[in-house]
C-alpha atoms as a printed R data frame, in Angstrom:
    type eleno elety resid chain resno       x       y       z
1   ATOM     1    CA   SER     A     1  -5.376  16.127   0.571
2   ATOM     2    CA   LEU     A     2  -3.627  14.277  -2.196
3   ATOM     3    CA   CYS     A     3  -6.043  11.405  -2.678
4   ATOM     4    CA   SER     A     4  -9.348  12.956  -1.660
5   ATOM     5    CA   ALA     A     5 -11.451  10.418  -3.553
6   ATOM     6    CA   GLY     A     6 -10.116  11.443  -6.955
7   ATOM     7    CA   ALA     A     7  -7.646   8.529  -6.926
8   ATOM     8    CA   PRO     A     8  -4.980  10.392  -8.880
9   ATOM     9    CA   ASN     A     9  -2.242   8.581 -10.692
10  ATOM    10    CA   LEU     A    10   1.270   9.429  -9.614
11  ATOM    11    CA   SER     A    11   4.363   9.541 -11.718
12  ATOM    12    CA   TYR     A    12   7.471   7.722 -10.565
13  ATOM    13    CA   GLN     A    13   9.078  11.053  -9.604
14  ATOM    14    CA   GLU     A    14   5.993  12.156  -7.636
15  ATOM    15    CA   LEU     A    15   6.083   8.856  -5.741
16  ATOM    16    CA   LYS     A    16   9.804   9.290  -5.008
17  ATOM    17    CA   ASP     A    17   9.128  12.817  -3.686
18  ATOM    18    CA   LEU     A    18   6.227  11.598  -1.545
19  ATOM    19    CA   LYS     A    19   8.325   8.813  -0.047
20  ATOM    20    CA   LYS     A    20  10.768  11.413   1.289
21  ATOM    21    CA   ALA     A    21   7.877  12.701   3.422
22  ATOM    22    CA   SER     A    22   7.190   9.471   5.339
23  ATOM    23    CA   VAL     A    23   4.325   8.203   3.195
24  ATOM    24    CA   LEU     A    24   3.504   4.521   3.658
25  ATOM    25    CA   HIS     A    25   3.712   2.786   0.268
26  ATOM    26    CA   ILE     A    26   1.685  -0.415   0.043
27  ATOM    27    CA   ASP     A    27   2.213  -2.571  -3.051
28  ATOM    28    CA   VAL     A    28  -0.923  -4.687  -3.519
29  ATOM    29    CA   ARG     A    29   0.539  -7.032  -6.169
30  ATOM    30    CA   GLU     A    30   0.675 -10.753  -5.467
31  ATOM    31    CA   ARG     A    31   3.864 -12.136  -3.916
32  ATOM    32    CA   TRP     A    32   4.760 -14.030  -7.099
33  ATOM    33    CA   GLU     A    33   4.653 -10.715  -8.993
34  ATOM    34    CA   ILE     A    34   7.115  -9.199  -6.506
35  ATOM    35    CA   ASP     A    35   9.362 -12.236  -6.972
36  ATOM    36    CA   ARG     A    36   9.142 -12.034 -10.751
37  ATOM    37    CA   PHE     A    37   9.178  -8.264 -11.368
38  ATOM    38    CA   GLY     A    38  10.942  -6.983  -8.255
39  ATOM    39    CA   LYS     A    39  10.114  -5.076  -5.116
40  ATOM    40    CA   ILE     A    40   9.668  -1.327  -5.137
41  ATOM    41    CA   PRO     A    41  12.198   0.044  -2.636
42  ATOM    42    CA   GLU     A    42  10.736   0.970   0.760
43  ATOM    43    CA   SER     A    43   7.297  -0.411  -0.080
44  ATOM    44    CA   ILE     A    44   5.523  -3.124   1.843
45  ATOM    45    CA   ASN     A    45   3.734  -5.905   0.025
46  ATOM    46    CA   ILE     A    46   0.179  -6.611   1.135
47  ATOM    47    CA   PRO     A    47  -1.623  -8.473  -1.660
48  ATOM    48    CA   LEU     A    48  -5.045  -7.002  -2.410
49  ATOM    49    CA   GLY     A    49  -6.781 -10.132  -1.074
50  ATOM    50    CA   GLU     A    50  -5.190  -9.550   2.363
51  ATOM    51    CA   LEU     A    51  -5.590  -5.783   2.495
52  ATOM    52    CA   MET     A    52  -9.002  -5.472   4.181
53  ATOM    53    CA   GLU     A    53  -7.924  -7.817   6.962
54  ATOM    54    CA   ALA     A    54  -4.514  -6.132   7.291
55  ATOM    55    CA   LEU     A    55  -6.006  -2.644   7.658
56  ATOM    56    CA   GLN     A    56  -8.231  -3.912  10.472
57  ATOM    57    CA   MET     A    57  -5.481  -5.710  12.422
58  ATOM    58    CA   ASP     A    58  -4.312  -4.830  15.860
59  ATOM    59    CA   PRO     A    59  -1.282  -2.504  15.387
60  ATOM    60    CA   THR     A    60   1.047  -4.988  17.119
61  ATOM    61    CA   GLU     A    61  -0.134  -7.814  14.867
62  ATOM    62    CA   PHE     A    62   0.326  -5.578  11.789
63  ATOM    63    CA   LYS     A    63   3.891  -4.734  12.863
64  ATOM    64    CA   ASP     A    64   4.688  -8.425  13.461
65  ATOM    65    CA   GLN     A    65   3.228  -9.477  10.092
66  ATOM    66    CA   TYR     A    66   4.525  -6.670   7.849
67  ATOM    67    CA   ASN     A    67   7.512  -5.317   9.807
68  ATOM    68    CA   GLN     A    68   6.069  -1.813   9.534
69  ATOM    69    CA   LYS     A    69   4.080   0.487  11.802
70  ATOM    70    CA   MET     A    70   0.394   0.255  11.033
71  ATOM    71    CA   PRO     A    71  -0.913   3.446   9.446
72  ATOM    72    CA   SER     A    72  -3.473   5.465  11.340
73  ATOM    73    CA   LYS     A    73  -6.628   6.445   9.481
74  ATOM    74    CA   SER     A    74  -5.172   9.899   8.818
75  ATOM    75    CA   ASP     A    75  -1.655   8.839   7.747
76  ATOM    76    CA   PRO     A    76  -0.751   9.343   4.096
77  ATOM    77    CA   VAL     A    77  -0.747   6.031   2.209
78  ATOM    78    CA   VAL     A    78   0.022   5.292  -1.442
79  ATOM    79    CA   PHE     A    79  -1.151   2.054  -3.068
80  ATOM    80    CA   SER     A    80   0.456   0.591  -6.174
81  ATOM    81    CA   CYS     A    81   0.023  -2.440  -8.413
82  ATOM    82    CA   LEU     A    82   0.960  -3.348 -11.971
83  ATOM    83    CA   ALA     A    83  -1.640  -1.446 -14.020
84  ATOM    84    CA   GLY     A    84  -3.641   0.651 -11.532
85  ATOM    85    CA   THR     A    85  -6.821  -1.403 -11.216
86  ATOM    86    CA   ARG     A    86  -5.963  -3.127  -7.923
87  ATOM    87    CA   SER     A    87  -4.533   0.032  -6.388
88  ATOM    88    CA   LYS     A    88  -7.837   1.812  -7.084
89  ATOM    89    CA   GLN     A    89  -9.658  -1.075  -5.375
90  ATOM    90    CA   ALA     A    90  -7.211  -0.803  -2.459
91  ATOM    91    CA   LEU     A    91  -7.952   2.903  -2.132
92  ATOM    92    CA   ALA     A    92 -11.702   2.175  -2.120
93  ATOM    93    CA   PHE     A    93 -11.213  -0.501   0.567
94  ATOM    94    CA   ALA     A    94  -9.144   1.846   2.744
95  ATOM    95    CA   MET     A    95 -11.637   4.677   2.380
96  ATOM    96    CA   SER     A    96 -14.520   2.324   3.240
97  ATOM    97    CA   LEU     A    97 -12.673   1.558   6.504
98  ATOM    98    CA   GLY     A    98 -12.423   5.260   7.322
99  ATOM    99    CA   PHE     A    99  -8.958   6.076   6.004
100 ATOM   100    CA   SER     A   100  -8.747   9.586   4.645
């Protein structure tokens, strides 16, 4: 398992390779940061403050809100932010909800 609690950092190329294999990429930056610095292609933006609620939504509600299929607890997910601090928090949140 790629993220088995070690919370590894990925290079840009590693992320690009992972995205070819249907990995859900969640960008936990704030919306204003996306507006200012740009969206990472094929990522979905769920600001860190919304993440816990989002990962506990009904799958239909998640799809309506984020235009993306909700990940199952065993689906591969990559979190990103600007410097790595929020993405580590996002990983901890997801793992606390039972995501592997």
